[in-house]
Amino acid sequence: MAVYRLCVTTGSYLKAGTLDNIYATLVGTCGESPKQRLDRVGRDFASGSVQKYKVRCAAELGEILLLRLHKERFAFFCKDPWYCSRVSVTAPDGTVTHFPSYQWIEGYCTVELRPGTARTICQDSLPLLLDHRKRELQARQECYRWKIYAPGFPRMVDVSSFEEMESDKKFALTKTVPCADPDDNSGNRYLPGFPMKVDIPSLLHMEPNIRYSATKTASLIFNALPA
């Protein structure tokens, strides 16, 4: 009997915890573990929690290639999103493998995580890892589809509403950080619609042709925005 120890970290964001059942499956070079529920006395997967679990296998799995997290319904409760930060797996021989996640897991689904070692496609020789990379690429292509807003303008995400996007793809308030001193009165301001800080007084010292181009471009963009 081989025992693997899992350390699961839940994000500290608001409502990052979940009431849903979480199961884990370890996939190694010598086989995979049975699907096992991660459960212990008390509340599991609370916001900001770090909890440890054990996964028992009939034999050692060799090098751990993938970690599957299965999120399933708990009793009569509705779907409850979960923000999984990372999972660390300690093998019977003491080897520790880290699986970074840092994503919202919504609905009832299975998420496959790879170890946090940077590897290129040339370094993946196993069919299991190549297939995982292919499916991950296809999922990203389906998520990040682009459409043309107007000829000559940058493309935009092909969604009709912000709510259609997954929580992990939204630029949420939890991802923002302070980037300026609130008492800063140097004249720096944000232009509406531009994710950059512009030193407005310095624009007065620009060359006339450059200043005209910047003003003209901003005017065109603002006029094109829907009312």
mmCIF file with all atom_site columns, C-alpha atoms in Angstrom:
data_model
loop_
_atom_site.group_PDB
_atom_site.id
_atom_site.type_symbol
_atom_site.label_atom_id
_atom_site.label_alt_id
_atom_site.label_comp_id
_atom_site.label_asym_id
_atom_site.label_entity_id
_atom_site.label_seq_id
_atom_site.pdbx_PDB_ins_code
_atom_site.Cartn_x
_atom_site.Cartn_y
_atom_site.Cartn_z
_atom_site.occupancy
_atom_site.B_iso_or_equiv
_atom_site.pdbx_formal_charge
_atom_site.auth_seq_id
_atom_site.auth_comp_id
_atom_site.auth_asym_id
_atom_site.auth_atom_id
_atom_site.pdbx_PDB_model_num
ATOM 1   C CA . MET A 1 1   ? 0.000   0.000  0.000   1.00 0.00 ? 1   MET A CA 1
ATOM 2   C CA . ALA A 1 2   ? 1.401   3.367  -1.097  1.00 0.00 ? 2   ALA A CA 1
ATOM 3   C CA . VAL A 1 3   ? 0.196   6.571  0.539   1.00 0.00 ? 3   VAL A CA 1
ATOM 4   C CA . TYR A 1 4   ? 0.439   9.948  -1.187  1.00 0.00 ? 4   TYR A CA 1
ATOM 5   C CA . ARG A 1 5   ? -0.074  13.123 0.820   1.00 0.00 ? 5   ARG A CA 1
ATOM 6   C CA . LEU A 1 6   ? -1.878  16.057 -0.778  1.00 0.00 ? 6   LEU A CA 1
ATOM 7   C CA . CYS A 1 7   ? -1.735  19.644 0.459   1.00 0.00 ? 7   CYS A CA 1
ATOM 8   C CA . VAL A 1 8   ? -4.568  21.673 -1.093  1.00 0.00 ? 8   VAL A CA 1
ATOM 9   C CA . THR A 1 9   ? -4.536  25.480 -0.921  1.00 0.00 ? 9   THR A CA 1
ATOM 10  C CA . THR A 1 10  ? -7.723  27.446 -1.543  1.00 0.00 ? 10  THR A CA 1
ATOM 11  C CA . GLY A 1 11  ? -7.480  31.092 -2.594  1.00 0.00 ? 11  GLY A CA 1
ATOM 12  C CA . SER A 1 12  ? -8.168  33.844 -0.077  1.00 0.00 ? 12  SER A CA 1
ATOM 13  C CA . TYR A 1 13  ? -10.548 35.717 -2.377  1.00 0.00 ? 13  TYR A CA 1
ATOM 14  C CA . LEU A 1 14  ? -14.118 36.446 -1.392  1.00 0.00 ? 14  LEU A CA 1
ATOM 15  C CA . LYS A 1 15  ? -16.249 33.291 -1.832  1.00 0.00 ? 15  LYS A CA 1
ATOM 16  C CA . ALA A 1 16  ? -13.222 31.313 -3.022  1.00 0.00 ? 16  ALA A CA 1
ATOM 17  C CA . GLY A 1 17  ? -14.270 28.287 -0.977  1.00 0.00 ? 17  GLY A CA 1
ATOM 18  C CA . THR A 1 18  ? -16.802 25.691 -2.059  1.00 0.00 ? 18  THR A CA 1
ATOM 19  C CA . LEU A 1 19  ? -19.314 23.266 -0.594  1.00 0.00 ? 19  LEU A CA 1
ATOM 20  C CA . ASP A 1 20  ? -19.086 20.885 -3.551  1.00 0.00 ? 20  ASP A CA 1
ATOM 21  C CA . ASN A 1 21  ? -17.386 17.515 -3.268  1.00 0.00 ? 21  ASN A CA 1
ATOM 22  C CA . ILE A 1 22  ? -13.797 17.426 -4.525  1.00 0.00 ? 22  ILE A CA 1
ATOM 23  C CA . TYR A 1 23  ? -12.188 14.181 -5.662  1.00 0.00 ? 23  TYR A CA 1
ATOM 24  C CA . ALA A 1 24  ? -8.593  13.578 -6.750  1.00 0.00 ? 24  ALA A CA 1
ATOM 25  C CA . THR A 1 25  ? -6.900  11.138 -9.112  1.00 0.00 ? 25  THR A CA 1
ATOM 26  C CA . LEU A 1 26  ? -3.126  10.856 -9.446  1.00 0.00 ? 26  LEU A CA 1
ATOM 27  C CA . VAL A 1 27  ? -1.740  9.781  -12.814 1.00 0.00 ? 27  VAL A CA 1
ATOM 28  C CA . GLY A 1 28  ? 1.821   8.476  -12.933 1.00 0.00 ? 28  GLY A CA 1
ATOM 29  C CA . THR A 1 29  ? 4.133   6.641  -15.277 1.00 0.00 ? 29  THR A CA 1
ATOM 30  C CA . CYS A 1 30  ? 3.219   3.314  -13.623 1.00 0.00 ? 30  CYS A CA 1
ATOM 31  C CA . GLY A 1 31  ? -0.540  3.761  -13.436 1.00 0.00 ? 31  GLY A CA 1
ATOM 32  C CA . GLU A 1 32  ? -3.133  5.920  -11.741 1.00 0.00 ? 32  GLU A CA 1
ATOM 33  C CA . SER A 1 33  ? -4.788  5.987  -8.361  1.00 0.00 ? 33  SER A CA 1
ATOM 34  C CA . PRO A 1 34  ? -8.477  5.300  -7.810  1.00 0.00 ? 34  PRO A CA 1
ATOM 35  C CA . LYS A 1 35  ? -10.718 8.337  -7.678  1.00 0.00 ? 35  LYS A CA 1
ATOM 36  C CA . GLN A 1 36  ? -10.812 9.363  -4.029  1.00 0.00 ? 36  GLN A CA 1
ATOM 37  C CA . ARG A 1 37  ? -12.849 12.005 -2.253  1.00 0.00 ? 37  ARG A CA 1
ATOM 38  C CA . LEU A 1 38  ? -10.878 14.643 -0.350  1.00 0.00 ? 38  LEU A CA 1
ATOM 39  C CA . ASP A 1 39  ? -12.699 14.752 2.943   1.00 0.00 ? 39  ASP A CA 1
ATOM 40  C CA . ARG A 1 40  ? -11.815 15.325 6.562   1.00 0.00 ? 40  ARG A CA 1
ATOM 41  C CA . VAL A 1 41  ? -13.539 16.321 9.787   1.00 0.00 ? 41  VAL A CA 1
ATOM 42  C CA . GLY A 1 42  ? -14.926 19.857 9.610   1.00 0.00 ? 42  GLY A CA 1
ATOM 43  C CA . ARG A 1 43  ? -15.266 22.288 6.740   1.00 0.00 ? 43  ARG A CA 1
ATOM 44  C CA . ASP A 1 44  ? -13.268 21.489 3.613   1.00 0.00 ? 44  ASP A CA 1
ATOM 45  C CA . PHE A 1 45  ? -11.971 24.028 1.084   1.00 0.00 ? 45  PHE A CA 1
ATOM 46  C CA . ALA A 1 46  ? -12.826 27.184 2.985   1.00 0.00 ? 46  ALA A CA 1
ATOM 47  C CA . SER A 1 47  ? -11.511 30.486 1.669   1.00 0.00 ? 47  SER A CA 1
ATOM 48  C CA . GLY A 1 48  ? -7.793  30.837 2.443   1.00 0.00 ? 48  GLY A CA 1
ATOM 49  C CA . SER A 1 49  ? -7.496  27.335 3.895   1.00 0.00 ? 49  SER A CA 1
ATOM 50  C CA . VAL A 1 50  ? -4.562  24.928 3.515   1.00 0.00 ? 50  VAL A CA 1
ATOM 51  C CA . GLN A 1 51  ? -5.634  21.347 4.146   1.00 0.00 ? 51  GLN A CA 1
ATOM 52  C CA . LYS A 1 52  ? -3.914  17.988 3.938   1.00 0.00 ? 52  LYS A CA 1
ATOM 53  C CA . TYR A 1 53  ? -5.316  14.704 2.673   1.00 0.00 ? 53  TYR A CA 1
ATOM 54  C CA . LYS A 1 54  ? -4.135  11.181 1.943   1.00 0.00 ? 54  LYS A CA 1
ATOM 55  C CA . VAL A 1 55  ? -4.578  9.224  -1.280  1.00 0.00 ? 55  VAL A CA 1
ATOM 56  C CA . ARG A 1 56  ? -3.968  5.493  -0.987  1.00 0.00 ? 56  ARG A CA 1
ATOM 57  C CA . CYS A 1 57  ? -2.906  3.307  -3.893  1.00 0.00 ? 57  CYS A CA 1
ATOM 58  C CA . ALA A 1 58  ? -2.212  -0.410 -4.237  1.00 0.00 ? 58  ALA A CA 1
ATOM 59  C CA . ALA A 1 59  ? 1.301   0.350  -5.522  1.00 0.00 ? 59  ALA A CA 1
ATOM 60  C CA . GLU A 1 60  ? 3.526   3.327  -6.219  1.00 0.00 ? 60  GLU A CA 1
ATOM 61  C CA . LEU A 1 61  ? 2.678   5.292  -9.353  1.00 0.00 ? 61  LEU A CA 1
ATOM 62  C CA . GLY A 1 62  ? 6.173   6.326  -10.378 1.00 0.00 ? 62  GLY A CA 1
ATOM 63  C CA . GLU A 1 63  ? 6.661   9.887  -11.572 1.00 0.00 ? 63  GLU A CA 1
ATOM 64  C CA . ILE A 1 64  ? 3.442   11.882 -11.158 1.00 0.00 ? 64  ILE A CA 1
ATOM 65  C CA . LEU A 1 65  ? 2.416   13.297 -14.543 1.00 0.00 ? 65  LEU A CA 1
ATOM 66  C CA . LEU A 1 66  ? -1.085  14.653 -13.957 1.00 0.00 ? 66  LEU A CA 1
ATOM 67  C CA . LEU A 1 67  ? -3.420  15.500 -11.123 1.00 0.00 ? 67  LEU A CA 1
ATOM 68  C CA . ARG A 1 68  ? -7.129  15.282 -11.867 1.00 0.00 ? 68  ARG A CA 1
ATOM 69  C CA . LEU A 1 69  ? -9.508  17.260 -9.675  1.00 0.00 ? 69  LEU A CA 1
ATOM 70  C CA . HIS A 1 70  ? -13.149 16.205 -9.951  1.00 0.00 ? 70  HIS A CA 1
ATOM 71  C CA . LYS A 1 71  ? -15.774 18.662 -8.733  1.00 0.00 ? 71  LYS A CA 1
ATOM 72  C CA . GLU A 1 72  ? -19.179 17.105 -8.083  1.00 0.00 ? 72  GLU A CA 1
ATOM 73  C CA . ARG A 1 73  ? -22.475 17.979 -6.470  1.00 0.00 ? 73  ARG A CA 1
ATOM 74  C CA . PHE A 1 74  ? -22.841 17.910 -2.697  1.00 0.00 ? 74  PHE A CA 1
ATOM 75  C CA . ALA A 1 75  ? -26.293 16.912 -1.403  1.00 0.00 ? 75  ALA A CA 1
ATOM 76  C CA . PHE A 1 76  ? -28.986 19.348 -2.569  1.00 0.00 ? 76  PHE A CA 1
ATOM 77  C CA . PHE A 1 77  ? -26.751 22.435 -2.772  1.00 0.00 ? 77  PHE A CA 1
ATOM 78  C CA . CYS A 1 78  ? -26.395 24.429 -5.993  1.00 0.00 ? 78  CYS A CA 1
ATOM 79  C CA . LYS A 1 79  ? -23.178 24.729 -7.955  1.00 0.00 ? 79  LYS A CA 1
ATOM 80  C CA . ASP A 1 80  ? -20.543 26.506 -5.904  1.00 0.00 ? 80  ASP A CA 1
ATOM 81  C CA . PRO A 1 81  ? -17.414 27.852 -7.677  1.00 0.00 ? 81  PRO A CA 1
ATOM 82  C CA . TRP A 1 82  ? -14.041 27.062 -6.153  1.00 0.00 ? 82  TRP A CA 1
ATOM 83  C CA . TYR A 1 83  ? -10.760 28.954 -6.536  1.00 0.00 ? 83  TYR A CA 1
ATOM 84  C CA . CYS A 1 84  ? -7.967  26.397 -6.284  1.00 0.00 ? 84  CYS A CA 1
ATOM 85  C CA . SER A 1 85  ? -4.567  28.024 -5.841  1.00 0.00 ? 85  SER A CA 1
ATOM 86  C CA . ARG A 1 86  ? -2.258  25.001 -5.836  1.00 0.00 ? 86  ARG A CA 1
ATOM 87  C CA . VAL A 1 87  ? -1.850  21.394 -4.794  1.00 0.00 ? 87  VAL A CA 1
ATOM 88  C CA . SER A 1 88  ? 1.343   19.759 -3.537  1.00 0.00 ? 88  SER A CA 1
ATOM 89  C CA . VAL A 1 89  ? 1.759   15.984 -3.722  1.00 0.00 ? 89  VAL A CA 1
ATOM 90  C CA . THR A 1 90  ? 4.291   14.153 -1.558  1.00 0.00 ? 90  THR A CA 1
ATOM 91  C CA . ALA A 1 91  ? 5.190   10.655 -2.753  1.00 0.00 ? 91  ALA A CA 1
ATOM 92  C CA . PRO A 1 92  ? 6.039   7.771  -0.383  1.00 0.00 ? 92  PRO A CA 1
ATOM 93  C CA . ASP A 1 93  ? 9.752   8.330  -1.064  1.00 0.00 ? 93  ASP A CA 1
ATOM 94  C CA . GLY A 1 94  ? 9.479   11.999 -0.023  1.00 0.00 ? 94  GLY A CA 1
ATOM 95  C CA . THR A 1 95  ? 9.475   13.522 -3.511  1.00 0.00 ? 95  THR A CA 1
ATOM 96  C CA . VAL A 1 96  ? 7.293   16.642 -3.629  1.00 0.00 ? 96  VAL A CA 1
ATOM 97  C CA . THR A 1 97  ? 5.516   17.655 -6.835  1.00 0.00 ? 97  THR A CA 1
ATOM 98  C CA . HIS A 1 98  ? 3.765   21.015 -7.070  1.00 0.00 ? 98  HIS A CA 1
ATOM 99  C CA . PHE A 1 99  ? 0.667   21.500 -9.218  1.00 0.00 ? 99  PHE A CA 1
ATOM 100 C CA . PRO A 1 100 ? -0.176  25.209 -9.649  1.00 0.00 ? 100 PRO A CA 1
ATOM 101 C CA . SER A 1 101 ? -3.783  25.959 -10.519 1.00 0.00 ? 101 SER A CA 1
ATOM 102 C CA . TYR A 1 102 ? -4.720  29.586 -9.752  1.00 0.00 ? 102 TYR A CA 1
ATOM 103 C CA . GLN A 1 103 ? -8.074  29.372 -11.470 1.00 0.00 ? 103 GLN A CA 1
ATOM 104 C CA . TRP A 1 104 ? -11.779 29.254 -10.755 1.00 0.00 ? 104 TRP A CA 1
ATOM 105 C CA . ILE A 1 105 ? -13.345 25.838 -11.169 1.00 0.00 ? 105 ILE A CA 1
ATOM 106 C CA . GLU A 1 106 ? -17.037 26.254 -11.944 1.00 0.00 ? 106 GLU A CA 1
ATOM 107 C CA . GLY A 1 107 ? -19.828 23.752 -12.331 1.00 0.00 ? 107 GLY A CA 1
ATOM 108 C CA . TYR A 1 108 ? -19.342 20.009 -12.105 1.00 0.00 ? 108 TYR A CA 1
ATOM 109 C CA . CYS A 1 109 ? -16.284 19.112 -14.119 1.00 0.00 ? 109 CYS A CA 1
ATOM 110 C CA . THR A 1 110 ? -12.833 17.542 -14.133 1.00 0.00 ? 110 THR A CA 1
ATOM 111 C CA . VAL A 1 111 ? -9.686  19.664 -14.307 1.00 0.00 ? 111 VAL A CA 1
ATOM 112 C CA . GLU A 1 112 ? -6.291  18.203 -15.175 1.00 0.00 ? 112 GLU A CA 1
ATOM 113 C CA . LEU A 1 113 ? -3.216  19.899 -13.715 1.00 0.00 ? 113 LEU A CA 1
ATOM 114 C CA . ARG A 1 114 ? 0.365   19.374 -14.772 1.00 0.00 ? 114 ARG A CA 1
ATOM 115 C CA . PRO A 1 115 ? 3.422   19.791 -12.539 1.00 0.00 ? 115 PRO A CA 1
ATOM 116 C CA . GLY A 1 116 ? 4.748   23.335 -12.289 1.00 0.00 ? 116 GLY A CA 1
ATOM 117 C CA . THR A 1 117 ? 7.950   22.575 -14.194 1.00 0.00 ? 117 THR A CA 1
ATOM 118 C CA . ALA A 1 118 ? 8.320   24.557 -17.398 1.00 0.00 ? 118 ALA A CA 1
ATOM 119 C CA . ARG A 1 119 ? 8.430   22.110 -20.295 1.00 0.00 ? 119 ARG A CA 1
ATOM 120 C CA . THR A 1 120 ? 8.252   22.672 -24.034 1.00 0.00 ? 120 THR A CA 1
ATOM 121 C CA . ILE A 1 121 ? 6.418   20.437 -26.464 1.00 0.00 ? 121 ILE A CA 1
ATOM 122 C CA . CYS A 1 122 ? 9.748   18.942 -27.511 1.00 0.00 ? 122 CYS A CA 1
ATOM 123 C CA . GLN A 1 123 ? 10.279  17.697 -23.957 1.00 0.00 ? 123 GLN A CA 1
ATOM 124 C CA . ASP A 1 124 ? 6.915   15.907 -23.862 1.00 0.00 ? 124 ASP A CA 1
ATOM 125 C CA . SER A 1 125 ? 7.397   12.461 -25.341 1.00 0.00 ? 125 SER A CA 1
ATOM 126 C CA . LEU A 1 126 ? 4.592   10.584 -23.581 1.00 0.00 ? 126 LEU A CA 1
ATOM 127 C CA . PRO A 1 127 ? 1.296   10.360 -25.522 1.00 0.00 ? 127 PRO A CA 1
ATOM 128 C CA . LEU A 1 128 ? -0.614  11.243 -22.348 1.00 0.00 ? 128 LEU A CA 1
ATOM 129 C CA . LEU A 1 129 ? 1.125   14.604 -21.998 1.00 0.00 ? 129 LEU A CA 1
ATOM 130 C CA . LEU A 1 130 ? 0.944   15.361 -25.719 1.00 0.00 ? 130 LEU A CA 1
ATOM 131 C CA . ASP A 1 131 ? -2.792  14.686 -25.721 1.00 0.00 ? 131 ASP A CA 1
ATOM 132 C CA . HIS A 1 132 ? -3.246  16.894 -22.651 1.00 0.00 ? 132 HIS A CA 1
ATOM 133 C CA . ARG A 1 133 ? -1.349  19.736 -24.319 1.00 0.00 ? 133 ARG A CA 1
ATOM 134 C CA . LYS A 1 134 ? -3.480  19.381 -27.463 1.00 0.00 ? 134 LYS A CA 1
ATOM 135 C CA . ARG A 1 135 ? -6.772  19.485 -25.544 1.00 0.00 ? 135 ARG A CA 1
ATOM 136 C CA . GLU A 1 136 ? -5.590  22.477 -23.522 1.00 0.00 ? 136 GLU A CA 1
ATOM 137 C CA . LEU A 1 137 ? -4.745  24.366 -26.718 1.00 0.00 ? 137 LEU A CA 1
ATOM 138 C CA . GLN A 1 138 ? -8.136  23.570 -28.244 1.00 0.00 ? 138 GLN A CA 1
ATOM 139 C CA . ALA A 1 139 ? -9.907  24.798 -25.108 1.00 0.00 ? 139 ALA A CA 1
ATOM 140 C CA . ARG A 1 140 ? -8.035  28.102 -25.231 1.00 0.00 ? 140 ARG A CA 1
ATOM 141 C CA . GLN A 1 141 ? -8.822  28.556 -28.918 1.00 0.00 ? 141 GLN A CA 1
ATOM 142 C CA . GLU A 1 142 ? -12.521 28.075 -28.198 1.00 0.00 ? 142 GLU A CA 1
ATOM 143 C CA . CYS A 1 143 ? -12.387 30.522 -25.297 1.00 0.00 ? 143 CYS A CA 1
ATOM 144 C CA . TYR A 1 144 ? -10.417 33.299 -26.995 1.00 0.00 ? 144 TYR A CA 1
ATOM 145 C CA . ARG A 1 145 ? -12.348 33.808 -30.218 1.00 0.00 ? 145 ARG A CA 1
ATOM 146 C CA . TRP A 1 146 ? -12.128 37.223 -31.826 1.00 0.00 ? 146 TRP A CA 1
ATOM 147 C CA . LYS A 1 147 ? -14.551 39.278 -33.872 1.00 0.00 ? 147 LYS A CA 1
ATOM 148 C CA . ILE A 1 148 ? -14.186 42.533 -35.792 1.00 0.00 ? 148 ILE A CA 1
ATOM 149 C CA . TYR A 1 149 ? -15.787 45.534 -34.099 1.00 0.00 ? 149 TYR A CA 1
ATOM 150 C CA . ALA A 1 150 ? -15.256 47.833 -37.079 1.00 0.00 ? 150 ALA A CA 1
ATOM 151 C CA . PRO A 1 151 ? -12.837 47.871 -40.031 1.00 0.00 ? 151 PRO A CA 1
ATOM 152 C CA . GLY A 1 152 ? -9.495  49.296 -38.965 1.00 0.00 ? 152 GLY A CA 1
ATOM 153 C CA . PHE A 1 153 ? -10.109 48.777 -35.246 1.00 0.00 ? 153 PHE A CA 1
ATOM 154 C CA . PRO A 1 154 ? -8.513  46.130 -33.030 1.00 0.00 ? 154 PRO A CA 1
ATOM 155 C CA . ARG A 1 155 ? -10.492 42.929 -32.715 1.00 0.00 ? 155 ARG A CA 1
ATOM 156 C CA . MET A 1 156 ? -12.541 42.183 -29.632 1.00 0.00 ? 156 MET A CA 1
ATOM 157 C CA . VAL A 1 157 ? -13.523 39.047 -27.740 1.00 0.00 ? 157 VAL A CA 1
ATOM 158 C CA . ASP A 1 158 ? -16.398 37.211 -29.417 1.00 0.00 ? 158 ASP A CA 1
ATOM 159 C CA . VAL A 1 159 ? -18.934 37.471 -26.601 1.00 0.00 ? 159 VAL A CA 1
ATOM 160 C CA . SER A 1 160 ? -22.120 39.498 -26.505 1.00 0.00 ? 160 SER A CA 1
ATOM 161 C CA . SER A 1 161 ? -22.086 39.959 -22.747 1.00 0.00 ? 161 SER A CA 1
ATOM 162 C CA . PHE A 1 162 ? -19.470 40.147 -20.028 1.00 0.00 ? 162 PHE A CA 1
ATOM 163 C CA . GLU A 1 163 ? -21.407 37.520 -18.070 1.00 0.00 ? 163 GLU A CA 1
ATOM 164 C CA . GLU A 1 164 ? -20.819 34.928 -20.810 1.00 0.00 ? 164 GLU A CA 1
ATOM 165 C CA . MET A 1 165 ? -17.143 34.731 -19.933 1.00 0.00 ? 165 MET A CA 1
ATOM 166 C CA . GLU A 1 166 ? -15.842 32.328 -17.315 1.00 0.00 ? 166 GLU A CA 1
ATOM 167 C CA . SER A 1 167 ? -14.891 33.827 -13.977 1.00 0.00 ? 167 SER A CA 1
ATOM 168 C CA . ASP A 1 168 ? -11.263 32.914 -14.553 1.00 0.00 ? 168 ASP A CA 1
ATOM 169 C CA . LYS A 1 169 ? -11.192 34.967 -17.774 1.00 0.00 ? 169 LYS A CA 1
ATOM 170 C CA . LYS A 1 170 ? -12.742 38.117 -16.331 1.00 0.00 ? 170 LYS A CA 1
ATOM 171 C CA . PHE A 1 171 ? -10.581 40.947 -15.055 1.00 0.00 ? 171 PHE A CA 1
ATOM 172 C CA . ALA A 1 172 ? -12.144 40.846 -11.620 1.00 0.00 ? 172 ALA A CA 1
ATOM 173 C CA . LEU A 1 173 ? -11.730 43.344 -8.819  1.00 0.00 ? 173 LEU A CA 1
ATOM 174 C CA . THR A 1 174 ? -9.628  40.760 -6.991  1.00 0.00 ? 174 THR A CA 1
ATOM 175 C CA . LYS A 1 175 ? -6.979  40.999 -9.703  1.00 0.00 ? 175 LYS A CA 1
ATOM 176 C CA . THR A 1 176 ? -6.463  44.757 -9.429  1.00 0.00 ? 176 THR A CA 1
ATOM 177 C CA . VAL A 1 177 ? -3.651  46.293 -7.432  1.00 0.00 ? 177 VAL A CA 1
ATOM 178 C CA . PRO A 1 178 ? -2.907  49.903 -6.443  1.00 0.00 ? 178 PRO A CA 1
ATOM 179 C CA . CYS A 1 179 ? -0.604  51.480 -8.989  1.00 0.00 ? 179 CYS A CA 1
ATOM 180 C CA . ALA A 1 180 ? -0.429  55.062 -7.760  1.00 0.00 ? 180 ALA A CA 1
ATOM 181 C CA . ASP A 1 181 ? -0.393  57.036 -4.560  1.00 0.00 ? 181 ASP A CA 1
ATOM 182 C CA . PRO A 1 182 ? -3.875  58.502 -3.993  1.00 0.00 ? 182 PRO A CA 1
ATOM 183 C CA . ASP A 1 183 ? -2.198  61.716 -2.778  1.00 0.00 ? 183 ASP A CA 1
ATOM 184 C CA . ASP A 1 184 ? -0.169  62.040 -5.978  1.00 0.00 ? 184 ASP A CA 1
ATOM 185 C CA . ASN A 1 185 ? -0.920  65.466 -7.490  1.00 0.00 ? 185 ASN A CA 1
ATOM 186 C CA . SER A 1 186 ? 1.702   65.462 -10.212 1.00 0.00 ? 186 SER A CA 1
ATOM 187 C CA . GLY A 1 187 ? -0.893  65.746 -12.956 1.00 0.00 ? 187 GLY A CA 1
ATOM 188 C CA . ASN A 1 188 ? -0.817  62.124 -14.054 1.00 0.00 ? 188 ASN A CA 1
ATOM 189 C CA . ARG A 1 189 ? -4.232  60.861 -15.072 1.00 0.00 ? 189 ARG A CA 1
ATOM 190 C CA . TYR A 1 190 ? -5.853  57.903 -16.780 1.00 0.00 ? 190 TYR A CA 1
ATOM 191 C CA . LEU A 1 191 ? -7.497  58.518 -20.117 1.00 0.00 ? 191 LEU A CA 1
ATOM 192 C CA . PRO A 1 192 ? -10.899 56.778 -20.359 1.00 0.00 ? 192 PRO A CA 1
ATOM 193 C CA . GLY A 1 193 ? -10.602 53.456 -22.137 1.00 0.00 ? 193 GLY A CA 1
ATOM 194 C CA . PHE A 1 194 ? -6.801  53.315 -21.990 1.00 0.00 ? 194 PHE A CA 1
ATOM 195 C CA . PRO A 1 195 ? -5.136  50.920 -19.493 1.00 0.00 ? 195 PRO A CA 1
ATOM 196 C CA . MET A 1 196 ? -2.099  53.168 -19.072 1.00 0.00 ? 196 MET A CA 1
ATOM 197 C CA . LYS A 1 197 ? -1.152  56.210 -17.076 1.00 0.00 ? 197 LYS A CA 1
ATOM 198 C CA . VAL A 1 198 ? -0.471  59.326 -19.137 1.00 0.00 ? 198 VAL A CA 1
ATOM 199 C CA . ASP A 1 199 ? 1.499   62.345 -17.992 1.00 0.00 ? 199 ASP A CA 1
ATOM 200 C CA . ILE A 1 200 ? -0.889  64.964 -19.356 1.00 0.00 ? 200 ILE A CA 1
ATOM 201 C CA . PRO A 1 201 ? 1.356   68.031 -18.768 1.00 0.00 ? 201 PRO A CA 1
ATOM 202 C CA . SER A 1 202 ? 4.125   66.437 -20.818 1.00 0.00 ? 202 SER A CA 1
ATOM 203 C CA . LEU A 1 203 ? 1.795   66.285 -23.840 1.00 0.00 ? 203 LEU A CA 1
ATOM 204 C CA . LEU A 1 204 ? 2.069   70.063 -24.095 1.00 0.00 ? 204 LEU A CA 1
ATOM 205 C CA . HIS A 1 205 ? 5.774   69.752 -24.925 1.00 0.00 ? 205 HIS A CA 1
ATOM 206 C CA . MET A 1 206 ? 5.342   67.212 -27.721 1.00 0.00 ? 206 MET A CA 1
ATOM 207 C CA . GLU A 1 207 ? 6.083   68.042 -31.311 1.00 0.00 ? 207 GLU A CA 1
ATOM 208 C CA . PRO A 1 208 ? 3.038   69.575 -33.044 1.00 0.00 ? 208 PRO A CA 1
ATOM 209 C CA . ASN A 1 209 ? 2.648   66.739 -35.545 1.00 0.00 ? 209 ASN A CA 1
ATOM 210 C CA . ILE A 1 210 ? 2.829   64.091 -32.817 1.00 0.00 ? 210 ILE A CA 1
ATOM 211 C CA . ARG A 1 211 ? 0.450   66.006 -30.568 1.00 0.00 ? 211 ARG A CA 1
ATOM 212 C CA . TYR A 1 212 ? -2.026  66.348 -33.406 1.00 0.00 ? 212 TYR A CA 1
ATOM 213 C CA . SER A 1 213 ? -1.835  62.638 -34.197 1.00 0.00 ? 213 SER A CA 1
ATOM 214 C CA . ALA A 1 214 ? -2.436  61.646 -30.589 1.00 0.00 ? 214 ALA A CA 1
ATOM 215 C CA . THR A 1 215 ? -5.375  64.024 -30.293 1.00 0.00 ? 215 THR A CA 1
ATOM 216 C CA . LYS A 1 216 ? -6.827  62.925 -33.598 1.00 0.00 ? 216 LYS A CA 1
ATOM 217 C CA . THR A 1 217 ? -6.524  59.249 -32.696 1.00 0.00 ? 217 THR A CA 1
ATOM 218 C CA . ALA A 1 218 ? -8.177  59.747 -29.311 1.00 0.00 ? 218 ALA A CA 1
ATOM 219 C CA . SER A 1 219 ? -10.975 61.722 -30.941 1.00 0.00 ? 219 SER A CA 1
ATOM 220 C CA . LEU A 1 220 ? -11.647 58.962 -33.468 1.00 0.00 ? 220 LEU A CA 1
ATOM 221 C CA . ILE A 1 221 ? -11.769 56.312 -30.752 1.00 0.00 ? 221 ILE A CA 1
ATOM 222 C CA . PHE A 1 222 ? -14.103 58.292 -28.504 1.00 0.00 ? 222 PHE A CA 1
ATOM 223 C CA . ASN A 1 223 ? -16.446 59.067 -31.415 1.00 0.00 ? 223 ASN A CA 1
ATOM 224 C CA . ALA A 1 224 ? -16.591 55.400 -32.375 1.00 0.00 ? 224 ALA A CA 1
ATOM 225 C CA . LEU A 1 225 ? -17.634 54.256 -28.916 1.00 0.00 ? 225 LEU A CA 1
ATOM 226 C CA . PRO A 1 226 ? -21.349 53.484 -28.606 1.00 0.00 ? 226 PRO A CA 1
ATOM 227 C CA . ALA A 1 227 ? -23.377 56.077 -26.760 1.00 0.00 ? 227 ALA A CA 1
#
